[in-house]
Short mmCIF file of C-alpha atoms and ligand atoms in Angstrom, two decimals:
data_model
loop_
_atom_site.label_atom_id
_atom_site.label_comp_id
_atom_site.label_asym_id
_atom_site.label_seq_id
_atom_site.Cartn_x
_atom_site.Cartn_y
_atom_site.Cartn_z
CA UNK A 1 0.00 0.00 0.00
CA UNK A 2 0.80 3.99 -0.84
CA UNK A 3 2.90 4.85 2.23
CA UNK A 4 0.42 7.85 2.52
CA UNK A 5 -2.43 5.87 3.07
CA UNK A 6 -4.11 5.34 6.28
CA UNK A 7 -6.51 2.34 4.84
CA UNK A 8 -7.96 0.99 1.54
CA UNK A 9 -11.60 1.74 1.37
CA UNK A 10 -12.83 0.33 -2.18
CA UNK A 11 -10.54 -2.23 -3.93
CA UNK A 12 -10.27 -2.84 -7.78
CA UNK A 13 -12.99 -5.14 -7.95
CA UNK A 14 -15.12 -3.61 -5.84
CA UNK A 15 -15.12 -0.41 -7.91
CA UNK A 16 -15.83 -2.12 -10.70
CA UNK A 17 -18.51 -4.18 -9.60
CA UNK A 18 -19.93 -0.96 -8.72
CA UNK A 19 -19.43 0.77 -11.95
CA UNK A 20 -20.92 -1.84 -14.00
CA UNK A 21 -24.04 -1.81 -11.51
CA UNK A 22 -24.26 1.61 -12.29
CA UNK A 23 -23.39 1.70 -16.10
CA UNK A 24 -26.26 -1.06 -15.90
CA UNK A 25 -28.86 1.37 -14.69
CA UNK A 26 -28.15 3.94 -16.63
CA UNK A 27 -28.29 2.24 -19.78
CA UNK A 28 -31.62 0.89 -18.91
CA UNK A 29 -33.12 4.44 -17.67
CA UNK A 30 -31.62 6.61 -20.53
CA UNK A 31 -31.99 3.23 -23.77
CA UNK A 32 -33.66 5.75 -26.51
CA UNK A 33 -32.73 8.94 -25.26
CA UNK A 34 -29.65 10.65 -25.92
CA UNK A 35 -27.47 11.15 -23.23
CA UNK A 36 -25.02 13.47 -22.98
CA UNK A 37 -22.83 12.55 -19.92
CA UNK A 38 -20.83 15.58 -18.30
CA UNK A 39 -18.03 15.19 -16.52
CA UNK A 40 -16.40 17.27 -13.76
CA UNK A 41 -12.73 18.07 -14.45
CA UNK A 42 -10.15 16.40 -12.90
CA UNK A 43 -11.86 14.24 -10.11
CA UNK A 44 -14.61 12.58 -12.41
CA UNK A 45 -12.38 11.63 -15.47
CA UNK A 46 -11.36 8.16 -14.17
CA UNK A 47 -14.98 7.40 -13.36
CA UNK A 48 -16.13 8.70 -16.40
CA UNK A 49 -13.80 6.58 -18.45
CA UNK A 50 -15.17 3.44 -16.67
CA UNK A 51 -18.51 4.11 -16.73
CA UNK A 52 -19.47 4.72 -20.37
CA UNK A 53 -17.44 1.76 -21.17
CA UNK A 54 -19.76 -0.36 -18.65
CA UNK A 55 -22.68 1.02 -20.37
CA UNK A 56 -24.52 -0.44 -23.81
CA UNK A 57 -26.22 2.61 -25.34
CA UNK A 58 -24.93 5.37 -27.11
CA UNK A 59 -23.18 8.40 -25.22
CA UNK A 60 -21.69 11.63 -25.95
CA UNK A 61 -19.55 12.78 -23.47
CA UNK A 62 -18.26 16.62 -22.38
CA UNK A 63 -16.23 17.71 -19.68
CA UNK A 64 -16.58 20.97 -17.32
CA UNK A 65 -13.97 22.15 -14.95
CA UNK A 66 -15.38 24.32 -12.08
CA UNK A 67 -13.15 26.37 -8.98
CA UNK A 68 -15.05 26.87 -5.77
CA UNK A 69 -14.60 29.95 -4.09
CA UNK A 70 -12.85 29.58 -0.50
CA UNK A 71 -10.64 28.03 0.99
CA UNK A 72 -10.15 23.83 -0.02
CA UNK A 73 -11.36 23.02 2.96
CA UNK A 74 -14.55 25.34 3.12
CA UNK A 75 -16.16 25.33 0.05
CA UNK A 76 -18.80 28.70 -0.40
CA UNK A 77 -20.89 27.16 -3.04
CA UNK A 78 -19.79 29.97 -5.46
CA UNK A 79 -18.49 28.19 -8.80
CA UNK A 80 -16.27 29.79 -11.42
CA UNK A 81 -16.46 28.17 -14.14
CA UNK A 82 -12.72 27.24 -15.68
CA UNK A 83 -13.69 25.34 -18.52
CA UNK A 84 -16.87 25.08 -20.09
CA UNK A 85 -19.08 22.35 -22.59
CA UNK A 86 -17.94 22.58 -26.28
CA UNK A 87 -21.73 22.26 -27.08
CA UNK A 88 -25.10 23.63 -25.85
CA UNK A 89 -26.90 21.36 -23.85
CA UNK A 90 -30.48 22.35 -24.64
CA UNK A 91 -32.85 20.51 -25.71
CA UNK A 92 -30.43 17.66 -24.60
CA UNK A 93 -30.66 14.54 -21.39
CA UNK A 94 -27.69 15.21 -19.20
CA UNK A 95 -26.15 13.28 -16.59
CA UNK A 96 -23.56 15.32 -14.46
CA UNK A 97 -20.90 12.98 -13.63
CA UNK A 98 -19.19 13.38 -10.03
CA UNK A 99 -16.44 11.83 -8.07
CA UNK A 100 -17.76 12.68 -4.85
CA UNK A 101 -20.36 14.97 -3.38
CA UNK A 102 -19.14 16.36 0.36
CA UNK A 103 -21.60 19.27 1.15
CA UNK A 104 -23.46 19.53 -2.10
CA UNK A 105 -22.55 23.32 -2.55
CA UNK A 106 -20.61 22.60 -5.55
CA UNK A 107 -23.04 20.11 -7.29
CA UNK A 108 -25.61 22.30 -6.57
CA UNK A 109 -24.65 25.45 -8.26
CA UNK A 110 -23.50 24.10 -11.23
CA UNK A 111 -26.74 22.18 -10.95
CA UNK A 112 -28.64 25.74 -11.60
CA UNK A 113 -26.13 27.07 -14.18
CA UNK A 114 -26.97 23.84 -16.43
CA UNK A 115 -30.78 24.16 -15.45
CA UNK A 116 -30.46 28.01 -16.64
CA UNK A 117 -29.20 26.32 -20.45
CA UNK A 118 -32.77 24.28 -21.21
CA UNK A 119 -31.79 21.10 -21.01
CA UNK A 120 -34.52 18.56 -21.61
CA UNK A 121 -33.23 16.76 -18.10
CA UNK A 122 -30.50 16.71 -15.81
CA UNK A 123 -29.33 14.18 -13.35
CA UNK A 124 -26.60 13.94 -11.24
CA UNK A 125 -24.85 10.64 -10.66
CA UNK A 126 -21.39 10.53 -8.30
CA UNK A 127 -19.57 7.56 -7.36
CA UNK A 128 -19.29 8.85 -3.59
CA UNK A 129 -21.34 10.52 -1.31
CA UNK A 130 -20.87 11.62 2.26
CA UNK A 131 -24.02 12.10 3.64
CA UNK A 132 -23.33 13.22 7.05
CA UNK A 133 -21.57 16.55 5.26
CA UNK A 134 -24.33 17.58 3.10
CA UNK A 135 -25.20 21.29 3.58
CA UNK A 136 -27.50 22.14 0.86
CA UNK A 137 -30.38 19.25 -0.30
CA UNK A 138 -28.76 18.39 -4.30
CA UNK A 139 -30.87 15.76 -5.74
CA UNK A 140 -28.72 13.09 -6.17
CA UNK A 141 -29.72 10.33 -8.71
CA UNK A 142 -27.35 7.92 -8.69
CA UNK A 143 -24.86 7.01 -6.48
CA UNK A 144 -22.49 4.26 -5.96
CA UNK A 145 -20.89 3.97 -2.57
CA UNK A 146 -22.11 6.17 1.01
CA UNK A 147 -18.76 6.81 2.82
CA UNK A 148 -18.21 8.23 6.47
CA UNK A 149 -16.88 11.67 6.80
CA UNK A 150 -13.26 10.74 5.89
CA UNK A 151 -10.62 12.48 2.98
CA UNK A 152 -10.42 9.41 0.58
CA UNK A 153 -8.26 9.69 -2.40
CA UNK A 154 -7.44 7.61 -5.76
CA UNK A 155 -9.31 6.69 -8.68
CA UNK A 156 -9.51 10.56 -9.88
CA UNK A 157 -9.64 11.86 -6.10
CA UNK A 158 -6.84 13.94 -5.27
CA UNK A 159 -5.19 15.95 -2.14
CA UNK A 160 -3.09 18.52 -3.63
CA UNK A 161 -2.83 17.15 -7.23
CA UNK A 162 -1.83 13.77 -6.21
CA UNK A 163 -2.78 10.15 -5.82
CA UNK A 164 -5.27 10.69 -8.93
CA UNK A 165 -3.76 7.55 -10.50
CA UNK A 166 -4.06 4.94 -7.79
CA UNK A 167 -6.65 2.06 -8.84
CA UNK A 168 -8.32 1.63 -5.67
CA UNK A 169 -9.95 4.15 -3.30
CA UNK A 170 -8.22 4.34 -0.06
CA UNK A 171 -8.45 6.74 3.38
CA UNK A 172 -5.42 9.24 3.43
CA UNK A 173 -3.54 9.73 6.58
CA UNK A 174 -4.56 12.34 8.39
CA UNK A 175 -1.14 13.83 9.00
CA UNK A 176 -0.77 14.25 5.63
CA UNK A 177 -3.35 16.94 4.99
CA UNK A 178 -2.67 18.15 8.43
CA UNK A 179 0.76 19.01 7.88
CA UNK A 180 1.88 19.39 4.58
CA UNK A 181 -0.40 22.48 3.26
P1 IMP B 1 -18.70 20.13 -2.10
O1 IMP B 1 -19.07 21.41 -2.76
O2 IMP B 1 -18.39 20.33 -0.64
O3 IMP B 1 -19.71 19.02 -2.29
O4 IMP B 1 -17.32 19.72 -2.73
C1 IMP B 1 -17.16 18.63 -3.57
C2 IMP B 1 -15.72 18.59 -4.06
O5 IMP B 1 -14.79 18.60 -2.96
C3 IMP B 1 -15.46 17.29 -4.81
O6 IMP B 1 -15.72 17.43 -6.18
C4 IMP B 1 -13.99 17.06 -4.54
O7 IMP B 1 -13.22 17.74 -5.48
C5 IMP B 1 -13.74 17.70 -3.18
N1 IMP B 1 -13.74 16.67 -2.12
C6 IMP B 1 -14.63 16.54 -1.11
N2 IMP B 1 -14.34 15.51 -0.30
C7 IMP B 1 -13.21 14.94 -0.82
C8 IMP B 1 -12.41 13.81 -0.43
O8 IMP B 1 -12.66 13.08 0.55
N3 IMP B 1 -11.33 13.56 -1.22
C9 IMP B 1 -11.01 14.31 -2.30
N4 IMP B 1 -11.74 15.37 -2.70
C10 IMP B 1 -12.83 15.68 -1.96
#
């Protein structure tokens, strides 16, 4: 294990037992429509990847890349938006694809800008969720895996830029984002 790492949390084959469960739904809810699938810059990509390749209808996919406001650790729910979608969305089914949804500030305010554009629907779907954290109510569609209130990292989820790459989705020690800022 990553010396950095407190405990695994998801292994390989549980993540992708969990992304075909989900790439199952989602091809059943969405078979005629089509589905643009959004993804948020960088945290989503990995998930994204695996997804639409666990899923049998057609996709497009787009990416967005969004800075909160504040401080990392106190997000104000205010989103600048870095990158935007090559394409208009209206008229269009989107599914906003997340790595993981901590108070909901984020989600949600890119939730309204997207609303604001006409889509014909939008969902979100995120691969974790910590409930206890949630400050604002998003409307969360899909979700793969409830977590306690814990800084997990790999498989897209960074601290500080790193451990995006790792396979599996493990706990990072807490002296690590205690100390090193
Ligand atoms: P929210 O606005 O508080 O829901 O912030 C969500 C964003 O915070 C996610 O997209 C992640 O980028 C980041 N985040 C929240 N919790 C974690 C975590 O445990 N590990 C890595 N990033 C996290």
């Amino acid at each position: 294990m990553h010396p950095d790492m407190e405990k695994i949390l998801f292994s390989k084959v549980e993540i992708d037992e969990k992304v075909h469960e989900l790439g199952n739904i989602l091809s059943r809810d969405y078979v005629g429509k089509e589905l643009l699938m959004v993804g948020i810059l960088k945290g989503a990509s990995v998930f994204l990847a695996d997804l639409v390749r666990a899923m049998d209808i057609d996709v497009r996919i787009d990416f967005i890349a969004v800075s909160s406001y504040g401080t990392s650790s106190k997000s104000t729910g205010v989103v600048r938006i870095l990158k935007d979608l090559d394409k208009s969305i209206e008229l269009r089914h989107v599914l906003i694809v997340e790595d993981i949804v901590d108070t909901g500030l984020t989600l949600n305010y890119l939730l309204e800008i997207l609303k604001a554009r006409n889509p014909a629907s939008v969902r979100i779907c995120t691969l974790l969720d910590k409930p206890s954290r949630r400050g604002v109510n998003v409307p969360v569609d899909y979700n793969g895996f409830a977590i306690p209130d814990e800084f997990v990292v790999g498989y897209g989820l960074d601290y500080n830029e790193k451990y995006r790459h790792l396979p599996e989705i493990y706990v990072l020690k807490k002296e690590i984002y205690q100390y090193s800022k």
